[in-house]
mmCIF file of C-alpha atoms and ligand atoms in Angstrom:
data_model
loop_
_atom_site.group_PDB
_atom_site.id
_atom_site.type_symbol
_atom_site.label_atom_id
_atom_site.label_comp_id
_atom_site.label_asym_id
_atom_site.label_seq_id
_atom_site.Cartn_x
_atom_site.Cartn_y
_atom_site.Cartn_z
ATOM 1 C CA MET H 1 15.230 -15.386 -12.474
ATOM 2 C CA LYS H 2 17.007 -14.603 -9.211
ATOM 3 C CA VAL H 3 16.074 -11.403 -7.396
ATOM 4 C CA THR H 4 18.956 -9.917 -5.430
ATOM 5 C CA THR H 5 18.219 -6.201 -5.756
ATOM 6 C CA PHE H 6 14.708 -4.954 -5.139
ATOM 7 C CA GLY H 7 13.399 -1.521 -6.154
ATOM 8 C CA VAL H 8 10.696 0.409 -4.331
ATOM 9 C CA VAL H 9 9.223 3.535 -5.933
ATOM 10 C CA GLY H 10 7.829 5.766 -3.191
ATOM 11 C CA SER H 11 9.086 6.070 0.369
ATOM 12 C CA GLY H 12 5.853 6.904 2.201
ATOM 13 C CA GLN H 13 4.295 4.668 4.840
ATOM 14 C CA MET H 14 3.756 1.780 2.405
ATOM 15 C CA GLY H 15 6.987 2.230 0.426
ATOM 16 C CA ASN H 16 9.287 2.418 3.423
ATOM 17 C CA GLY H 17 7.538 -0.558 5.027
ATOM 18 C CA ILE H 18 8.063 -2.622 1.864
ATOM 19 C CA ALA H 19 11.710 -1.522 1.682
ATOM 20 C CA GLN H 20 12.162 -2.575 5.313
ATOM 21 C CA VAL H 21 10.765 -6.085 4.837
ATOM 22 C CA ALA H 22 12.718 -6.573 1.597
ATOM 23 C CA ALA H 23 16.013 -5.480 3.185
ATOM 24 C CA SER H 24 15.264 -7.556 6.299
ATOM 25 C CA SER H 25 14.882 -10.622 4.057
ATOM 26 C CA GLY H 26 18.449 -10.103 2.780
ATOM 27 C CA LEU H 27 17.813 -8.255 -0.485
ATOM 28 C CA ASN H 28 19.586 -5.093 -1.526
ATOM 29 C CA VAL H 29 17.027 -2.332 -1.866
ATOM 30 C CA VAL H 30 16.848 0.858 -3.914
ATOM 31 C CA MET H 31 14.098 3.146 -2.586
ATOM 32 C CA SER H 32 13.234 6.210 -4.645
ATOM 33 C CA ASP H 33 11.123 9.282 -4.124
ATOM 34 C CA ILE H 34 10.665 12.588 -5.913
ATOM 35 C CA LYS H 35 12.335 14.664 -3.198
ATOM 36 C CA GLU H 36 15.437 14.024 -1.123
ATOM 37 C CA GLU H 37 13.587 14.960 2.094
ATOM 38 C CA PHE H 38 10.798 12.410 1.394
ATOM 39 C CA ALA H 39 13.307 9.612 0.806
ATOM 40 C CA ALA H 40 15.285 10.616 3.915
ATOM 41 C CA ARG H 41 12.068 10.641 5.970
ATOM 42 C CA GLY H 42 11.242 7.150 4.676
ATOM 43 C CA LEU H 43 14.676 5.890 5.662
ATOM 44 C CA ALA H 44 14.340 7.508 9.105
ATOM 45 C CA ALA H 45 11.009 5.676 9.606
ATOM 46 C CA ILE H 46 12.762 2.373 8.823
ATOM 47 C CA GLU H 47 15.571 3.261 11.222
ATOM 48 C CA ASN H 48 13.054 3.990 13.988
ATOM 49 C CA ASN H 49 11.206 0.740 13.437
ATOM 50 C CA LEU H 50 14.432 -1.270 13.480
ATOM 51 C CA ALA H 51 15.613 0.569 16.608
ATOM 52 C CA ARG H 52 12.350 -0.499 18.320
ATOM 53 C CA SER H 53 13.018 -4.090 17.284
ATOM 54 C CA VAL H 54 16.536 -3.844 18.768
ATOM 55 C CA ALA H 55 15.142 -2.403 22.019
ATOM 56 C CA LYS H 56 12.701 -5.344 22.208
ATOM 57 C CA GLY H 57 15.526 -7.826 21.612
ATOM 58 C CA LYS H 58 14.006 -9.048 18.331
ATOM 59 C CA ILE H 59 17.117 -8.218 16.301
ATOM 60 C CA SER H 60 20.668 -7.236 17.300
ATOM 61 C CA ALA H 61 22.189 -3.780 16.752
ATOM 62 C CA ASP H 62 24.507 -5.372 14.158
ATOM 63 C CA GLU H 63 21.545 -6.822 12.262
ATOM 64 C CA LYS H 64 19.895 -3.407 12.264
ATOM 65 C CA ASP H 65 23.032 -1.864 10.740
ATOM 66 C CA GLU H 66 23.254 -4.632 8.136
ATOM 67 C CA ILE H 67 19.619 -4.130 7.110
ATOM 68 C CA LEU H 68 20.071 -0.356 6.845
ATOM 69 C CA GLY H 69 23.319 -0.898 4.934
ATOM 70 C CA ARG H 70 21.372 -2.778 2.270
ATOM 71 C CA ILE H 71 19.050 0.187 1.568
ATOM 72 C CA LYS H 72 20.054 2.900 -0.868
ATOM 73 C CA ILE H 73 17.828 5.942 -1.298
ATOM 74 C CA THR H 74 17.617 8.010 -4.456
ATOM 75 C CA THR H 75 15.613 10.722 -6.196
ATOM 76 C CA ASN H 76 16.646 9.448 -9.614
ATOM 77 C CA LEU H 77 14.208 6.895 -11.054
ATOM 78 C CA GLU H 78 16.969 5.911 -13.528
ATOM 79 C CA ASP H 79 18.615 4.054 -10.612
ATOM 80 C CA MET H 80 15.899 1.409 -11.080
ATOM 81 C CA ALA H 81 17.963 0.270 -14.088
ATOM 82 C CA ALA H 82 20.055 -1.738 -11.600
ATOM 83 C CA VAL H 83 17.273 -3.698 -9.879
ATOM 84 C CA ASP H 84 15.806 -7.155 -10.614
ATOM 85 C CA TYR H 85 12.253 -6.453 -9.486
ATOM 86 C CA VAL H 86 10.434 -3.164 -8.833
ATOM 87 C CA VAL H 87 7.350 -2.460 -6.805
ATOM 88 C CA GLU H 88 5.665 0.910 -7.127
ATOM 89 C CA ALA H 89 4.148 2.345 -3.942
ATOM 90 C CA ALA H 90 3.337 5.911 -4.919
ATOM 91 C CA VAL H 91 0.223 7.899 -4.063
ATOM 92 C CA GLU H 92 -3.045 6.241 -5.152
ATOM 93 C CA ARG H 93 -3.547 8.353 -8.280
ATOM 94 C CA GLU H 94 -3.972 6.781 -11.677
ATOM 95 C CA ASP H 95 -2.209 9.489 -13.736
ATOM 96 C CA LEU H 96 0.796 9.403 -11.446
ATOM 97 C CA LYS H 97 1.087 5.615 -11.482
ATOM 98 C CA PHE H 98 0.680 5.540 -15.270
ATOM 99 C CA ASN H 99 3.616 7.952 -15.649
ATOM 100 C CA ILE H 100 5.792 5.926 -13.303
ATOM 101 C CA PHE H 101 5.069 2.722 -15.231
ATOM 102 C CA ARG H 102 5.800 4.369 -18.583
ATOM 103 C CA GLU H 103 9.112 5.572 -17.170
ATOM 104 C CA LEU H 104 9.993 2.254 -15.509
ATOM 105 C CA ASP H 105 9.243 0.440 -18.760
ATOM 106 C CA LYS H 106 11.920 2.559 -20.455
ATOM 107 C CA ILE H 107 14.439 2.363 -17.607
ATOM 108 C CA CYS H 108 14.295 -1.284 -16.485
ATOM 109 C CA PRO H 109 15.766 -4.151 -18.536
ATOM 110 C CA ALA H 110 13.153 -6.221 -20.378
ATOM 111 C CA HIS H 111 13.201 -9.178 -17.935
ATOM 112 C CA VAL H 112 12.389 -7.045 -14.885
ATOM 113 C CA ILE H 113 8.950 -7.506 -13.261
ATOM 114 C CA LEU H 114 7.062 -4.311 -12.481
ATOM 115 C CA GLY H 115 4.823 -4.767 -9.445
ATOM 116 C CA THR H 116 2.365 -2.254 -8.081
ATOM 117 C CA ASN H 117 1.155 -1.809 -4.532
ATOM 118 C CA THR H 118 -2.024 -0.160 -5.812
ATOM 119 C CA SER H 119 -4.920 -0.748 -3.474
ATOM 120 C CA SER H 120 -7.590 -0.682 -6.167
ATOM 121 C CA ILE H 121 -6.544 0.566 -9.610
ATOM 122 C CA PRO H 122 -6.981 -2.229 -12.200
ATOM 123 C CA ILE H 123 -3.695 -4.011 -12.904
ATOM 124 C CA GLY H 124 -4.640 -4.391 -16.580
ATOM 125 C CA ARG H 125 -4.952 -0.628 -16.970
ATOM 126 C CA ILE H 126 -1.515 -0.078 -15.402
ATOM 127 C CA ALA H 127 0.004 -2.925 -17.452
ATOM 128 C CA ALA H 128 -1.316 -1.339 -20.664
ATOM 129 C CA GLN H 129 1.038 1.612 -20.082
ATOM 130 C CA THR H 130 4.001 -0.698 -20.644
ATOM 131 C CA SER H 131 5.392 -2.893 -23.394
ATOM 132 C CA ARG H 132 5.561 -5.841 -20.949
ATOM 133 C CA PRO H 133 2.013 -6.432 -19.609
ATOM 134 C CA GLU H 134 2.901 -10.059 -18.867
ATOM 135 C CA LYS H 135 5.445 -8.768 -16.338
ATOM 136 C CA VAL H 136 3.085 -6.406 -14.506
ATOM 137 C CA ILE H 137 1.388 -7.623 -11.333
ATOM 138 C CA GLY H 138 -0.278 -6.371 -8.169
ATOM 139 C CA MET H 139 1.719 -6.853 -4.967
ATOM 140 C CA HIS H 140 -0.560 -5.281 -2.395
ATOM 141 C CA PHE H 141 0.848 -4.984 1.119
ATOM 142 C CA MET H 142 -1.197 -4.038 4.183
ATOM 143 C CA ASN H 143 -0.484 -1.192 6.567
ATOM 144 C CA PRO H 144 1.608 -1.294 8.783
ATOM 145 C CA VAL H 145 3.685 -3.367 6.381
ATOM 146 C CA PRO H 146 6.263 -4.760 8.850
ATOM 147 C CA VAL H 147 3.461 -6.121 11.060
ATOM 148 C CA MET H 148 0.723 -7.308 8.711
ATOM 149 C CA LYS H 149 1.161 -10.833 7.369
ATOM 150 C CA LEU H 150 -0.886 -10.527 4.185
ATOM 151 C CA VAL H 151 0.149 -9.617 0.660
ATOM 152 C CA GLU H 152 -2.617 -9.712 -1.934
ATOM 153 C CA VAL H 153 -1.097 -10.853 -5.233
ATOM 154 C CA ILE H 154 -3.211 -9.707 -8.167
ATOM 155 C CA LYS H 155 -3.002 -11.113 -11.665
ATOM 156 C CA GLY H 156 -3.897 -8.791 -14.503
ATOM 157 C CA ILE H 157 -5.455 -10.302 -17.617
ATOM 158 C CA ALA H 158 -2.010 -10.549 -19.273
ATOM 159 C CA THR H 159 0.134 -11.421 -16.213
ATOM 160 C CA SER H 160 2.209 -14.549 -16.886
ATOM 161 C CA GLU H 161 2.423 -17.565 -14.576
ATOM 162 C CA GLN H 162 6.168 -16.962 -14.247
ATOM 163 C CA THR H 163 5.579 -13.397 -13.033
ATOM 164 C CA PHE H 164 2.984 -14.700 -10.585
ATOM 165 C CA ASP H 165 5.279 -17.470 -9.255
ATOM 166 C CA ILE H 166 8.261 -15.135 -8.740
ATOM 167 C CA THR H 167 6.045 -12.619 -6.919
ATOM 168 C CA TRP H 168 4.498 -15.312 -4.721
ATOM 169 C CA GLU H 169 7.947 -16.620 -3.751
ATOM 170 C CA LEU H 170 9.155 -13.103 -2.954
ATOM 171 C CA CYS H 171 6.205 -12.567 -0.598
ATOM 172 C CA GLU H 172 7.160 -15.774 1.209
ATOM 173 C CA LYS H 173 10.799 -14.691 1.357
ATOM 174 C CA PHE H 174 9.585 -11.483 3.035
ATOM 175 C CA GLY H 175 7.896 -13.618 5.716
ATOM 176 C CA LYS H 176 4.415 -12.806 4.413
ATOM 177 C CA THR H 177 1.444 -14.975 3.471
ATOM 178 C CA PRO H 178 0.278 -14.245 -0.071
ATOM 179 C CA ALA H 179 -3.334 -14.584 -1.220
ATOM 180 C CA GLU H 180 -4.305 -14.669 -4.902
ATOM 181 C CA ALA H 181 -6.864 -12.271 -6.338
ATOM 182 C CA ASN H 182 -8.119 -11.516 -9.821
ATOM 183 C CA ASP H 183 -8.257 -8.075 -11.329
ATOM 184 C CA PHE H 184 -11.567 -6.470 -10.317
ATOM 185 C CA PRO H 185 -11.837 -3.033 -8.690
ATOM 186 C CA GLY H 186 -10.664 -3.182 -5.068
ATOM 187 C CA PHE H 187 -9.513 -6.804 -5.563
ATOM 188 C CA ILE H 188 -10.502 -8.744 -2.405
ATOM 189 C CA ALA H 189 -9.159 -6.706 0.519
ATOM 190 C CA ASN H 190 -10.588 -3.320 -0.307
ATOM 191 C CA ARG H 191 -13.757 -4.670 -1.956
ATOM 192 C CA ILE H 192 -14.686 -5.895 1.519
ATOM 193 C CA LEU H 193 -12.869 -3.501 3.866
ATOM 194 C CA MET H 194 -13.643 -0.138 2.276
ATOM 195 C CA PRO H 195 -17.462 -0.438 2.116
ATOM 196 C CA MET H 196 -17.312 -1.324 5.831
ATOM 197 C CA ILE H 197 -15.255 1.795 6.583
ATOM 198 C CA ASN H 198 -17.535 3.885 4.337
ATOM 199 C CA GLU H 199 -20.596 2.563 6.191
ATOM 200 C CA ALA H 200 -18.982 3.477 9.518
ATOM 201 C CA ILE H 201 -18.534 7.019 8.152
ATOM 202 C CA PHE H 202 -22.230 7.064 7.150
ATOM 203 C CA CYS H 203 -23.063 6.077 10.752
ATOM 204 C CA LEU H 204 -21.131 9.128 11.950
ATOM 205 C CA TYR H 205 -22.635 11.337 9.204
ATOM 206 C CA GLN H 206 -26.184 10.319 10.142
ATOM 207 C CA SER H 207 -25.438 10.617 13.877
ATOM 208 C CA VAL H 208 -26.138 6.955 14.527
ATOM 209 C CA GLY H 209 -23.192 7.139 16.903
ATOM 210 C CA LYS H 210 -20.138 9.155 17.883
ATOM 211 C CA ALA H 211 -16.775 8.136 16.423
ATOM 212 C CA GLU H 212 -15.631 6.530 19.683
ATOM 213 C CA ASP H 213 -18.858 4.518 19.989
ATOM 214 C CA ILE H 214 -18.781 3.317 16.378
ATOM 215 C CA ASP H 215 -15.203 2.136 16.881
ATOM 216 C CA THR H 216 -15.967 0.545 20.264
ATOM 217 C CA VAL H 217 -18.836 -1.449 18.722
ATOM 218 C CA MET H 218 -16.578 -2.890 16.037
ATOM 219 C CA LYS H 219 -13.594 -3.458 18.354
ATOM 220 C CA LEU H 220 -15.394 -5.121 21.236
ATOM 221 C CA GLY H 221 -18.401 -6.444 19.352
ATOM 222 C CA MET H 222 -16.550 -7.934 16.398
ATOM 223 C CA ASN H 223 -13.064 -8.322 17.857
ATOM 224 C CA HIS H 224 -11.449 -6.068 15.260
ATOM 225 C CA PRO H 225 -8.035 -4.833 16.443
ATOM 226 C CA MET H 226 -9.020 -1.241 15.573
ATOM 227 C CA GLY H 227 -12.333 0.441 14.935
ATOM 228 C CA PRO H 228 -13.101 1.326 11.285
ATOM 229 C CA LEU H 229 -12.729 5.090 11.818
ATOM 230 C CA ALA H 230 -9.355 4.741 13.562
ATOM 231 C CA LEU H 231 -8.324 2.388 10.767
ATOM 232 C CA ALA H 232 -9.425 4.916 8.132
ATOM 233 C CA ASP H 233 -7.216 7.500 9.869
ATOM 234 C CA LEU H 234 -4.312 5.033 9.749
ATOM 235 C CA ILE H 235 -4.823 4.234 6.047
ATOM 236 C CA GLY H 236 -5.316 7.924 5.121
ATOM 237 C CA LEU H 237 -8.701 9.422 4.288
ATOM 238 C CA ASP H 238 -7.515 10.501 0.830
ATOM 239 C CA THR H 239 -6.608 6.878 0.086
ATOM 240 C CA CYS H 240 -9.982 5.681 1.429
ATOM 241 C CA LEU H 241 -11.792 8.166 -0.810
ATOM 242 C CA ALA H 242 -9.682 7.201 -3.838
ATOM 243 C CA ILE H 243 -10.524 3.522 -3.275
ATOM 244 C CA MET H 244 -14.256 4.220 -2.890
ATOM 245 C CA GLU H 245 -14.159 6.262 -6.114
ATOM 246 C CA THR H 246 -12.470 3.355 -7.899
ATOM 247 C CA LEU H 247 -15.118 0.914 -6.641
ATOM 248 C CA TYR H 248 -17.929 3.292 -7.598
ATOM 249 C CA ASP H 249 -16.478 4.012 -11.055
ATOM 250 C CA GLY H 250 -15.663 0.356 -11.658
ATOM 251 C CA PHE H 251 -19.012 -1.183 -10.686
ATOM 252 C CA LYS H 252 -21.379 1.780 -11.192
ATOM 253 C CA ASP H 253 -23.283 0.481 -8.186
ATOM 254 C CA SER H 254 -24.662 2.966 -5.641
ATOM 255 C CA LYS H 255 -23.632 0.729 -2.759
ATOM 256 C CA TYR H 256 -20.066 1.983 -3.337
ATOM 257 C CA ARG H 257 -20.864 5.724 -3.269
ATOM 258 C CA PRO H 258 -18.371 7.509 -1.028
ATOM 259 C CA CYS H 259 -19.950 9.081 2.060
ATOM 260 C CA PRO H 260 -20.155 12.891 1.616
ATOM 261 C CA LEU H 261 -18.541 13.331 5.034
ATOM 262 C CA LEU H 262 -15.442 11.446 3.828
ATOM 263 C CA ARG H 263 -15.174 13.803 0.868
ATOM 264 C CA LYS H 264 -15.658 16.818 3.120
ATOM 265 C CA TYR H 265 -12.815 15.740 5.416
ATOM 266 C CA VAL H 266 -10.469 15.141 2.486
ATOM 267 C CA GLU H 267 -11.337 18.526 0.963
ATOM 268 C CA ALA H 268 -10.530 20.154 4.314
ATOM 269 C CA GLY H 269 -7.128 18.453 4.358
ATOM 270 C CA TRP H 270 -8.170 16.218 7.271
ATOM 271 C CA LEU H 271 -6.432 13.111 6.002
ATOM 272 C CA GLY H 272 -6.046 11.135 9.220
ATOM 273 C CA ARG H 273 -2.877 10.455 11.186
ATOM 274 C CA LYS H 274 -0.528 11.807 8.551
ATOM 275 C CA SER H 275 -2.091 15.302 8.675
ATOM 276 C CA GLY H 276 -2.702 15.276 12.438
ATOM 277 C CA ARG H 277 -6.482 15.270 12.073
ATOM 278 C CA GLY H 278 -9.069 12.858 10.736
ATOM 279 C CA PHE H 279 -11.899 11.280 12.698
ATOM 280 C CA TYR H 280 -9.549 11.724 15.665
ATOM 281 C CA THR H 281 -6.898 14.332 16.472
ATOM 282 C CA TYR H 282 -3.261 13.213 16.663
HETATM 283 N N1 CAA O 1 5.252 0.023 11.981
HETATM 284 C C1 CAA O 1 5.914 -1.025 12.489
HETATM 285 N N2 CAA O 1 5.482 -1.726 13.559
HETATM 286 C C2 CAA O 1 4.338 -1.321 14.138
HETATM 287 C C3 CAA O 1 3.596 -0.232 13.655
HETATM 288 C C4 CAA O 1 4.102 0.456 12.535
HETATM 289 N N3 CAA O 1 3.465 1.501 11.998
HETATM 290 N N4 CAA O 1 2.498 -0.082 14.435
HETATM 291 C C5 CAA O 1 2.552 -1.062 15.371
HETATM 292 N N5 CAA O 1 3.662 -1.805 15.191
HETATM 293 C C6 CAA O 1 4.078 -2.982 15.967
HETATM 294 C C7 CAA O 1 4.386 -2.623 17.389
HETATM 295 O O1 CAA O 1 5.737 -2.196 17.526
HETATM 296 C C8 CAA O 1 4.126 -3.923 18.123
HETATM 297 O O2 CAA O 1 5.244 -4.792 17.938
HETATM 298 P P1 CAA O 1 5.599 -5.959 18.994
HETATM 299 O O3 CAA O 1 4.528 -6.981 18.888
HETATM 300 O O4 CAA O 1 6.911 -6.440 18.531
HETATM 301 O O5 CAA O 1 5.637 -5.292 20.336
HETATM 302 C C9 CAA O 1 2.948 -4.529 17.331
HETATM 303 O O6 CAA O 1 2.966 -3.883 16.057
HETATM 304 C C10 CAA O 1 1.643 -4.262 18.021
HETATM 305 O O7 CAA O 1 1.522 -2.855 18.210
HETATM 306 P P2 CAA O 1 0.866 -2.168 19.479
HETATM 307 O O8 CAA O 1 1.010 -3.089 20.660
HETATM 308 O O9 CAA O 1 1.399 -0.787 19.603
HETATM 309 O O10 CAA O 1 -0.649 -1.956 19.093
HETATM 310 P P3 CAA O 1 -1.740 -3.008 18.639
HETATM 311 O O11 CAA O 1 -1.573 -4.323 19.314
HETATM 312 O O12 CAA O 1 -3.005 -2.273 18.740
HETATM 313 O O13 CAA O 1 -1.409 -3.251 17.097
HETATM 314 C C11 CAA O 1 -1.840 -2.720 14.857
HETATM 315 C C12 CAA O 1 -1.347 -2.202 16.194
HETATM 316 C C13 CAA O 1 -0.922 -3.827 14.357
HETATM 317 C C14 CAA O 1 -1.829 -1.557 13.890
HETATM 318 C C15 CAA O 1 -3.286 -3.317 15.079
HETATM 319 O O14 CAA O 1 -4.096 -2.346 15.689
HETATM 320 C C16 CAA O 1 -3.948 -3.764 13.805
HETATM 321 O O15 CAA O 1 -3.721 -4.871 13.336
HETATM 322 N N6 CAA O 1 -4.806 -2.906 13.234
HETATM 323 C C17 CAA O 1 -5.484 -3.178 11.983
HETATM 324 C C18 CAA O 1 -4.560 -2.902 10.834
HETATM 325 C C19 CAA O 1 -5.203 -3.197 9.524
HETATM 326 O O16 CAA O 1 -6.340 -3.589 9.396
HETATM 327 N N7 CAA O 1 -4.438 -2.973 8.472
HETATM 328 C C20 CAA O 1 -4.906 -3.131 7.128
HETATM 329 C C21 CAA O 1 -5.298 -1.808 6.608
HETATM 330 S S1 CAA O 1 -5.892 -1.939 4.978
HETATM 331 C C22 CAA O 1 -4.566 -1.769 4.037
HETATM 332 O O17 CAA O 1 -3.481 -1.499 4.449
HETATM 333 C C23 CAA O 1 -4.808 -1.979 2.607
HETATM 334 C C24 CAA O 1 -5.252 -0.855 1.826
HETATM 335 O O18 CAA O 1 -5.117 -0.916 0.630
HETATM 336 C C25 CAA O 1 -5.948 0.322 2.377
#
């Protein structure tokens, strides 16, 4: 199966990043969102990123225009009827993703693979919403998508080898390095990353250190490019909480309990960079 048109559901920071790498690899892209202004904002983010690449001499102005010319935005999910492969990158909420997959299953022709960028919801549970579980797979990009090399490719219990192979090849076409994971809560990336971030939040909660000091320890002591609290702000504290909840629900192990301070911040609407306030102010 040849993929020439790639669909992305969701135009937020993950969705627009995925659309950018897909269009940059030469594919036509359809990027959808529920509101015109969200889709337009996603496209503007891509435009900004590409403009920075032009300014740095990484791509030419013509290449930028060609890449942008390959991206169509829409608020009509029915437009996914015209794509060869879809990846869903909506908010990390199970009910919402389930609805999208039920809809996509009706809209997309039977041969189309339905990928999900979920960071922790079981692929099998998402696949069960469709009549094509063998064509449902996790395609988990890292933030910021244009920069990070990894894509975690997650096989659900019913995912076929063909679906896996096509997804793997697409990741390589996008210039990424795929890594294979099986379908357990949090997969590999967030099973390891999120408890570390959660523990950093406990350190703040219990006044072991101030946010800046916790981050400095991990940056300079462990050579991490960002401290865990700054990274949590980048990922979004609502997403971090949702992932911790998934780990806790999935394993029923107290080591995955979300830190109460994380919940408090999310309840206050302090979601990190995207809301202007998280562990830091932006
Ligand atoms: N979009 C596009 N490009 C970006 C970007 C963004 N949002 N942010 C930074 N960049 C680019 C910059 O333009 C710059 O490009 P050049 O090399 O061409 O100049 C490059 O990235 C480096 O940026 P900076 O020099 O400004 O800053 P930096 O060296 O500190 O790097 C960073 C920034 C890449 C974000 C780095 O701090 C980093 O790697 N942080 C950790 C990120 C990480 O761990 N991500 C995974 C999160 S977990 C996840 O996503 C999964 C999940 O399910 C939660």
